[in-house]
Coordinates of C-alpha atoms in Angstrom, one line a residue:
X1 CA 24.5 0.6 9.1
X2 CA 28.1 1.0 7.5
X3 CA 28.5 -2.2 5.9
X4 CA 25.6 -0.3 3.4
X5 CA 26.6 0.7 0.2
X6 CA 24.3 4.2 -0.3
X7 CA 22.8 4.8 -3.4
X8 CA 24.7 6.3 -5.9
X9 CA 24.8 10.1 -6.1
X10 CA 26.0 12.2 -8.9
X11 CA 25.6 15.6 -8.1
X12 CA 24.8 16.4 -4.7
X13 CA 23.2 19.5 -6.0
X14 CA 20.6 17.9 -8.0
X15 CA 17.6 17.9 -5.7
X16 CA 16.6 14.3 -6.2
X17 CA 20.4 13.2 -5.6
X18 CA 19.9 15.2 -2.5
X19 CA 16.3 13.7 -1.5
X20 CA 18.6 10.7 -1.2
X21 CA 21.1 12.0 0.7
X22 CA 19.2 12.8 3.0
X23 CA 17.7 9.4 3.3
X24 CA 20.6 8.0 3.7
X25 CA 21.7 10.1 6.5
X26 CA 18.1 9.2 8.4
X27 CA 19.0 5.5 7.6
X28 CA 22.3 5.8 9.4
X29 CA 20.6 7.5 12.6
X30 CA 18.3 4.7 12.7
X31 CA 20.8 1.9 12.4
X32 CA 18.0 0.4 9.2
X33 CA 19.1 -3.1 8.4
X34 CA 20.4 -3.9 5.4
X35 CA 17.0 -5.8 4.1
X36 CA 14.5 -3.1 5.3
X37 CA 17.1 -0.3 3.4
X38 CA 17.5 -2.4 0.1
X39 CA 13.5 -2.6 0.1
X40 CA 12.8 1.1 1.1
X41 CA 15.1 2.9 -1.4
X42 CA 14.1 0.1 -4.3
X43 CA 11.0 1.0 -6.3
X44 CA 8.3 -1.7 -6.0
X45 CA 7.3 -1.3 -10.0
X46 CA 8.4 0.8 -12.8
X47 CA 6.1 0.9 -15.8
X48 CA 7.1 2.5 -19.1
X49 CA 4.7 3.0 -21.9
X50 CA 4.7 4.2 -25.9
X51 CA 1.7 6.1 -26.4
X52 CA 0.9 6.5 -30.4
X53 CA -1.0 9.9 -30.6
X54 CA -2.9 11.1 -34.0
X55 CA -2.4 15.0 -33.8
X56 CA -4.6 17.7 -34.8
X57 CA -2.7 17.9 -38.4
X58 CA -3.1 14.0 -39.0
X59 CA 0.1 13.0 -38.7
X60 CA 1.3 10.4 -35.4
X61 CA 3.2 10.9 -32.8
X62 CA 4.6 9.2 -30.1
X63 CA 4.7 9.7 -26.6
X64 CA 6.7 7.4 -23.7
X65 CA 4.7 7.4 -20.5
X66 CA 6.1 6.5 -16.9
X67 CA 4.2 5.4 -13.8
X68 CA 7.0 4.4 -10.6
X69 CA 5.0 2.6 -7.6
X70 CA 7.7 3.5 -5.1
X71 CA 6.0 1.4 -2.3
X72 CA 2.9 0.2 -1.1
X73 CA 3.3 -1.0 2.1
X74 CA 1.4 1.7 3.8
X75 CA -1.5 1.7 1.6
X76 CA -2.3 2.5 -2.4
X77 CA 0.0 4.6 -4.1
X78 CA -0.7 7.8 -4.7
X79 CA 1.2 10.5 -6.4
X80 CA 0.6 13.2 -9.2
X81 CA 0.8 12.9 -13.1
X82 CA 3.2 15.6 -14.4
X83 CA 3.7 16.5 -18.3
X84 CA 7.0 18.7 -19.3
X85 CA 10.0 17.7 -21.7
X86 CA 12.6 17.1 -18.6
X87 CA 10.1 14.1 -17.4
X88 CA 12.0 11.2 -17.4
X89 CA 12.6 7.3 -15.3
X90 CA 15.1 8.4 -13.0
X91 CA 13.1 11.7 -11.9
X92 CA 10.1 9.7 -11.6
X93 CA 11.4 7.2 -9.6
X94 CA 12.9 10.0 -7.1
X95 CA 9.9 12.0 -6.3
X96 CA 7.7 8.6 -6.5
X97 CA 9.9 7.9 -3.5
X98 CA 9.6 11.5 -2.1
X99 CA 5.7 11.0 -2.3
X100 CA 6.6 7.9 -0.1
X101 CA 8.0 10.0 2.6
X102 CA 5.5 12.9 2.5
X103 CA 2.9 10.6 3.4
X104 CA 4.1 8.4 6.0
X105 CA 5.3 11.7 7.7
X106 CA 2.2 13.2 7.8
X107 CA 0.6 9.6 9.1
X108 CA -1.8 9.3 5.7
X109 CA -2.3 5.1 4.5
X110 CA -0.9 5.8 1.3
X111 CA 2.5 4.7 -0.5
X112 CA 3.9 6.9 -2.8
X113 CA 3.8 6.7 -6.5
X114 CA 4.6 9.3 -9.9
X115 CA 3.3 9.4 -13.5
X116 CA 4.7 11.4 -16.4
X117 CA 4.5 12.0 -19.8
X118 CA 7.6 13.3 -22.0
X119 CA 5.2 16.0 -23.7
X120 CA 5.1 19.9 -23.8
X121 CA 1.7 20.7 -23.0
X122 CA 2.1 24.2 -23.8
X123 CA 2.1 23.4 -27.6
X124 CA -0.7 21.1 -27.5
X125 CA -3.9 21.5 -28.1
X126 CA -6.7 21.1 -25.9
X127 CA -8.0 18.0 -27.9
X128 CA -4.2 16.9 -28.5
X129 CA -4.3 17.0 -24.4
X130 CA -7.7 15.0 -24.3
X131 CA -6.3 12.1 -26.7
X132 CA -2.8 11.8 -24.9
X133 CA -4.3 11.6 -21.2
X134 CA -7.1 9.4 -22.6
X135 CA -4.2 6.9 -24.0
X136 CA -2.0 7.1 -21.0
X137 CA -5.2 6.1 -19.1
X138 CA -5.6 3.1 -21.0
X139 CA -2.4 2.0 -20.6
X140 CA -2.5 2.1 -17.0
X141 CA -6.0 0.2 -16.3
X142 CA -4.1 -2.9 -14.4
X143 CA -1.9 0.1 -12.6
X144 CA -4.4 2.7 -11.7
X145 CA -7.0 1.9 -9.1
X146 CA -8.5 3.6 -6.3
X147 CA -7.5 0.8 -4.1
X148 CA -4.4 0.0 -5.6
X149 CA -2.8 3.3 -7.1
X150 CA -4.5 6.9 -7.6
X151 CA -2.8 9.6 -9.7
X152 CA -2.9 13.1 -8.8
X153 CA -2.5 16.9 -11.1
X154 CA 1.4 17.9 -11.0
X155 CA 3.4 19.7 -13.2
X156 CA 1.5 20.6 -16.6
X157 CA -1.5 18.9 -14.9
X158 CA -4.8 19.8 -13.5
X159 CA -8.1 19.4 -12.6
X160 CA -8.8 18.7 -16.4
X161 CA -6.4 15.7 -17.1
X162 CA -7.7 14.9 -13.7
X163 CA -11.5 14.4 -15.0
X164 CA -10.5 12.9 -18.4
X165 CA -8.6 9.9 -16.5
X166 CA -11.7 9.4 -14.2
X167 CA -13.7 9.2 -17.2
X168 CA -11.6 6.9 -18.9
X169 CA -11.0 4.8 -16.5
X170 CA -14.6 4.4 -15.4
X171 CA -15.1 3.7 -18.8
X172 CA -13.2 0.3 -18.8
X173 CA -15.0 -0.2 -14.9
X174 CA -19.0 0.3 -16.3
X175 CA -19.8 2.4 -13.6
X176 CA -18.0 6.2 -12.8
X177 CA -15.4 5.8 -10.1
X178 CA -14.7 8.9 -8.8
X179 CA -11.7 7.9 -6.4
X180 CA -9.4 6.9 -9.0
X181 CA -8.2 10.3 -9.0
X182 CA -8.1 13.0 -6.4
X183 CA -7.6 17.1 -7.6
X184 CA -10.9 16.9 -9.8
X185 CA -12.9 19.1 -10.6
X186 CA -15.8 20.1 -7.5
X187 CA -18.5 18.9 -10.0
X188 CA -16.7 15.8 -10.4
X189 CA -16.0 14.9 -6.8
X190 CA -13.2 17.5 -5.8
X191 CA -12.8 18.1 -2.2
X192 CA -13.5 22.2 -1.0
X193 CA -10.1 23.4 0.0
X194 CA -8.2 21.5 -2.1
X195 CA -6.7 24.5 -4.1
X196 CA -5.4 26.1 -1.2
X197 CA -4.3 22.8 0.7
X198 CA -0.5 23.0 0.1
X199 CA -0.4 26.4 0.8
X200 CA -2.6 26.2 3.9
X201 CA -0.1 23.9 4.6
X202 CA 2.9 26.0 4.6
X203 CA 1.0 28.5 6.8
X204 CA 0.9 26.0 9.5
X205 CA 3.8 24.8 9.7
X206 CA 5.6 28.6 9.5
X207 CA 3.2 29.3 12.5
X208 CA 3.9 26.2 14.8
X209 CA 8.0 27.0 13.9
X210 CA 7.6 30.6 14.9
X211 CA 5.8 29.7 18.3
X212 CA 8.8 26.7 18.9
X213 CA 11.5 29.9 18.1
X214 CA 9.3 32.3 20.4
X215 CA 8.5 34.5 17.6
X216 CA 5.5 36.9 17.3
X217 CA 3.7 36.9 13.9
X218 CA 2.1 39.8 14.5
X219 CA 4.3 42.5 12.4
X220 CA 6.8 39.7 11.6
X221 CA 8.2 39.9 8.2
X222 CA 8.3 37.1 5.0
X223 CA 9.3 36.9 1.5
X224 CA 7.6 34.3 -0.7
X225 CA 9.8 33.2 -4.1
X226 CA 7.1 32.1 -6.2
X227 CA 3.6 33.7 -7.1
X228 CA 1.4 30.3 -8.0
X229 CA -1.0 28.3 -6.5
X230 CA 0.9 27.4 -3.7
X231 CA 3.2 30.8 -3.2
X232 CA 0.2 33.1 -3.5
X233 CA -2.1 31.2 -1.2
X234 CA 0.9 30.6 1.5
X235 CA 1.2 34.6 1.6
X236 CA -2.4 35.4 2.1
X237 CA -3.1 33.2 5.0
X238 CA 0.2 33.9 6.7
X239 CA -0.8 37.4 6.1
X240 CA -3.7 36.5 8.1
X241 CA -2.5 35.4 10.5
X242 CA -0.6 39.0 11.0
X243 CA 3.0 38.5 8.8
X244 CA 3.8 41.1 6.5
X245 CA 4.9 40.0 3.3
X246 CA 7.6 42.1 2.3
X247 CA 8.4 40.3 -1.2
X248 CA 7.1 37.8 -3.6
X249 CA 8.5 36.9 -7.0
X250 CA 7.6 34.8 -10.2
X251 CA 9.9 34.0 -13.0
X252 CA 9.9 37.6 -14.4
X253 CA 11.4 38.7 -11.0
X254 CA 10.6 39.9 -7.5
X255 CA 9.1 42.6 -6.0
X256 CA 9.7 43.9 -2.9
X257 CA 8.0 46.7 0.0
X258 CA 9.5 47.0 3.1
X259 CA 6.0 48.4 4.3
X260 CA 4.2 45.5 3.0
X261 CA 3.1 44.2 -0.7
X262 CA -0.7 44.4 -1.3
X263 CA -1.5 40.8 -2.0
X264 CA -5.0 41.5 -3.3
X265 CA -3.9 44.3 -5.7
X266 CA -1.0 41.6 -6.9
X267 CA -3.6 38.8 -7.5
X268 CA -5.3 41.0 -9.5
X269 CA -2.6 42.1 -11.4
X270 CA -1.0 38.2 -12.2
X271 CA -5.1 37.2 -12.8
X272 CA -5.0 39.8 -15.7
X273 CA -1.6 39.7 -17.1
X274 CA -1.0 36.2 -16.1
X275 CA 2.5 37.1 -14.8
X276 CA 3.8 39.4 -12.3
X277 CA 5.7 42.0 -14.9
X278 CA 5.0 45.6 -14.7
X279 CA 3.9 45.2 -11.2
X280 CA 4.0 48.6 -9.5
X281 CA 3.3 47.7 -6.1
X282 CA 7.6 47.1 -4.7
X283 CA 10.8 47.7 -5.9
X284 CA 12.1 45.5 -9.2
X285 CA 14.2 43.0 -8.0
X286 CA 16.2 39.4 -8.6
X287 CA 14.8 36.3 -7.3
X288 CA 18.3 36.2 -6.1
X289 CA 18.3 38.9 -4.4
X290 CA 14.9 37.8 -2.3
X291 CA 16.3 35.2 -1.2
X292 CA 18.6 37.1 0.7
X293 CA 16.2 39.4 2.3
X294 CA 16.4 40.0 5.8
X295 CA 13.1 38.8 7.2
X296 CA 11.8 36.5 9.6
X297 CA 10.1 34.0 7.1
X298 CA 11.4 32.5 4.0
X299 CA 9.2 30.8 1.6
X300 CA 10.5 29.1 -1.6
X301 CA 7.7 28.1 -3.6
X302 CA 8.8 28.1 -6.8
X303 CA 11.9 26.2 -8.4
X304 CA 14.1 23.2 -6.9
X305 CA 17.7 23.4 -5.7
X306 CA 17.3 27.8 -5.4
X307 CA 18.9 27.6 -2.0
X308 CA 22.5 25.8 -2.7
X309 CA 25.8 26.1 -1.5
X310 CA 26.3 29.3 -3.2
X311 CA 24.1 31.5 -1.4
X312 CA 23.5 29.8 1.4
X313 CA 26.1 31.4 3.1
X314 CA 23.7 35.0 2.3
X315 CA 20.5 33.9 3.5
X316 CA 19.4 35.8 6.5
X317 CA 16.0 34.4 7.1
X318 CA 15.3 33.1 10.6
X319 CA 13.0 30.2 9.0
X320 CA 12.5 28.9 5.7
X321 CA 9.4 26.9 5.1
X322 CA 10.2 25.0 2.2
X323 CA 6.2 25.4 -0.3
X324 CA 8.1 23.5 -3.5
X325 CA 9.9 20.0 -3.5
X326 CA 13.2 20.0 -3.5
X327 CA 13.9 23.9 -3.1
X328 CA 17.3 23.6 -0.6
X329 CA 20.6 21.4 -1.8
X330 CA 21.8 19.0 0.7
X331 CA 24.9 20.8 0.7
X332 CA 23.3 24.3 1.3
X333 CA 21.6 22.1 4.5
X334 CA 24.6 21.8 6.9
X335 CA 25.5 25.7 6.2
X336 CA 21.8 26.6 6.9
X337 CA 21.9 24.0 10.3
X338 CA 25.2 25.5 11.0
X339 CA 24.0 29.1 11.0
X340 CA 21.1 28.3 13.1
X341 CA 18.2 29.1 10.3
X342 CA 15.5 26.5 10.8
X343 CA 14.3 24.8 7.9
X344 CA 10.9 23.3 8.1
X345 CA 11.5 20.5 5.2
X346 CA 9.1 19.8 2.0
X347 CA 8.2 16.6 2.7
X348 CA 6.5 18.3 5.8
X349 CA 5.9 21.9 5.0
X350 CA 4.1 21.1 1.6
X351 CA 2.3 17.8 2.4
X352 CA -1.2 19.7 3.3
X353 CA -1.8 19.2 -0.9
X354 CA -1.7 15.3 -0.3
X355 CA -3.5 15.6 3.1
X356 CA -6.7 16.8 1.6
X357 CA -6.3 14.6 -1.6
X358 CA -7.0 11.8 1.0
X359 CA -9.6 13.8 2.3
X360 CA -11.3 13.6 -1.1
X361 CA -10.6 10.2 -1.7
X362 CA -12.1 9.3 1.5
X363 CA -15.6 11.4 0.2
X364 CA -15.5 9.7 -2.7
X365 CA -15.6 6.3 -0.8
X366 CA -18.6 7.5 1.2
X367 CA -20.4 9.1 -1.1
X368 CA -20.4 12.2 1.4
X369 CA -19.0 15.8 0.8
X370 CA -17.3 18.0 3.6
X371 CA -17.7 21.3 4.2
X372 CA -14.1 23.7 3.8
X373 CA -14.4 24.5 7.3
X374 CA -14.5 20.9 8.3
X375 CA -11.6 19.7 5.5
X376 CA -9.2 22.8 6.8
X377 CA -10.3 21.9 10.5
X378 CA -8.9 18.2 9.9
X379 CA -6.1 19.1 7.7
X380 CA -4.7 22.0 10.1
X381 CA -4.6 19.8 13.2
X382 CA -2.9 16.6 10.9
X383 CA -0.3 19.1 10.0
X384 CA 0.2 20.2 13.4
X385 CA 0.6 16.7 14.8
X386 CA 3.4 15.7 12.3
X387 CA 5.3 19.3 13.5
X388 CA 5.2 17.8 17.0
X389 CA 6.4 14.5 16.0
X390 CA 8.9 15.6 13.6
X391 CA 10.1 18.3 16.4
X392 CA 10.6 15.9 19.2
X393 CA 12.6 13.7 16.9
X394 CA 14.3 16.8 16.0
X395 CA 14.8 17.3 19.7
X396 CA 15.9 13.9 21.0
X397 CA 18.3 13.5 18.4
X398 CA 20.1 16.9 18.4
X399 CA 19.1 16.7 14.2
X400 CA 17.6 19.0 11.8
X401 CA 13.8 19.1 11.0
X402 CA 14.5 17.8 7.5
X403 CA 16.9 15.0 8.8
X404 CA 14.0 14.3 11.9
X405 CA 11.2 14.3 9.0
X406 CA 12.8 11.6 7.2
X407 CA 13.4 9.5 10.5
X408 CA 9.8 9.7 11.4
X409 CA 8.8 8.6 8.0
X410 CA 11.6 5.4 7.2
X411 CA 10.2 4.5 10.8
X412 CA 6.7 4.2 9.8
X413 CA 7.3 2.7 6.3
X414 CA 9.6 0.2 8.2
X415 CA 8.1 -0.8 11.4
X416 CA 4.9 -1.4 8.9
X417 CA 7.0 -3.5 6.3
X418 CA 8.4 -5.8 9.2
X419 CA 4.9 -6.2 10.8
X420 CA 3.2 -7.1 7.3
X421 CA 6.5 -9.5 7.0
X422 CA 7.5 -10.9 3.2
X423 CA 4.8 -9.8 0.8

């Protein structure tokens, strides 16, 4: 594949320059032709919208509105709707094509897909909220579709914004279609387990890696960068599974307890103060500085790009199971490889989230809900398939996990695009 010119890349420490990197690496193992490359990193529709607004004190404003269909070849699009200030094309089109990956990875009939509104939703009012979703959804009725593309919560998103695009969109349709969506609300059709999907997710994948490196759990040590949805659940179920968590962190700082942190007693404590400040239970430190922790497990679940080429070098994890997109520069991956710290990648580690969003778009098309036991049951034994595949890629071609991961999915996306031919 050298006659290919990659795709431009400004900063290799951006973490969507880096997503592409990567790809391109992947590509060149496979030997992708020319056609199937040009098609795979090209999104397949970029939409761009203006989205007048009336505001609570009567005066307009407007809003610009993306939704990037990186592919469908595997199936309908699917991929969240975030809302923040930073949101803009190029980012969209990135992780629309990250969503690509995660799915065909994990072996789920969806293409990947992203929506986002400039906005801070922060400073908006609940009704401000209502109106903007509710006008983004309108925009989108030829895009959105439960067989063509479904939209997701993200960043500044949730089950909420989630319900008000169902609605809307039914609307327009006459009759309530509850799979447009998936990450609803349980009333309106949400799937049991989907709040603790992705980090359910990261739990499995940490405890197939540690059986591969012929590590014991029990009494094995982790530090979790990150306190949300995904950081908090992660650390209770690995905890379960007999890992003490040594350290976890938010954006006020970290914490840490060599003899363990007491993950109900922090719960508690962010449930009430809604941050982890003031927390009693470890020793104030950096985020930095957890990072660099000596322990077994490694679990970034909070910001991109926190692992880079400046402290990779310090990091003395054995494993790092990557819970947020985008959390380890390319750079930082060679040093990482090259120190023998095994990296279980995002677009693996993290896809239990879109796993069970399929899983409630498939009740929604039968009409039939699942119990948890049964949607973790399924979920657990996809995410332990796509280790093994991604492993023995890993394996046969003396690559990293995040460099096998991407193999496994440009293979799937590109044996299916030749099969389906021209479209």
């Amino acid at each position: 594949m050298g006659y290919i010119e990659p795709a431009p890349i400004t900063d290799k420490e951006n973490p969507f320059e880096s997503m592409m990197e990567r790809f391109n690496i992947a590509a060149e193992k496979l030997g992708l032709d020319l056609e199937t490359y040009e098609v795979l990193k090209s999104p397949a529709k970029q939409v761009i919208v203006s989205l007048p607004i009336v505001m609570d004190d009567g005066h307009k404003k407007v809003f610009e509105g993306y939704r990037v269909i990186h592919s469908n070849t595997l199936g309908p699009s699917k991929g969240g709707v975030r809302y923040d200030m930073d949101v803009n094309l190029d980012e969209v089109k990135a992780l629309a094509a990250w969503m690509t990956w995660k799915c065909a990875v994990v072996d789920i009939p969806y293409g990947g897909a992203k929506g986002g509104i400039k906005c801070d939703p922060a400073n908006m009012s609940k009704g401000e909220l209502e109106r903007l979703t509710r006008a983004y959804t309108v925009k989108m009725y030829e895009i959105f579709g439960p067989d063509i593309d479904i939209p997701a919560p993200d960043m500044g998103t949730g089950p909420q914004e989630m319900a008000w695009i169902m609605d809307e969109y039914s609307k327009a349709q006459g009759k309530t279609v509850q799979a447009v969506v998936t990450g609803k609300p349980l009333v309106l059709g949400g799937s049991l387990g989907r709040v603790e999907a992705t980090g359910r997710g990261v739990m499995v994948s940490a405890m197939e890696a540690l059986r591969k490196m012929k590590i014991n759990p029990n009494g094995a040590t982790a530090a979790i960068q990150g306190f949300g949805n995904v950081g908090s659940n992660a650390a209770k179920l690995l905890a379960q599974k007999g890992l003490k968590i040594t350290a976890i962190s938010d954006h006020t700082g970290a914490f840490f307890n060599p003899d363990g942190i007491d993950l109900r007693e922090a719960s508690e404590y962010r449930a009430t103060y809604k941050t982890l400040e003031g927390f009693t239970g470890g020793e104030k430190i950096t985020n930095e500085a957890l990072l660099e922790l000596e322990v077994d497990v490694l679990v970034p679940a909070a910001k991109e790009d926190v692992i880079n080429i400046k402290n990779a070098d310090a990091i003395k994890a054995k494993l790092i199971v990557e819970g947020a997109n985008g959390p380890t520069g390319a750079k930082a991956d060679k040093i990482l490889h090259e120190k023998g710290v095994v990296v279980v990648p995002d677009i693996l580690a993290n896809a239990g989230g879109v796993t069970v969003s399929y899983f409630e778009w498939v009740q929604n098309r039968l009409g039939y809900k699942w119990t948890r036991d049964r949607v973790n049951r399924r979920s657990d034994r996809i995410m332990k398939e796509a280790f093994e595949r991604v492993f023995g890629i890993a394996e046969k071609h003396n690559v990293s996990l995040r460099i096998a991961s991407y193999m496994v999915a440009i293979t799937k996306v590109a044996d299916t695009y030749k099969l389906r031919g021209s479209f």
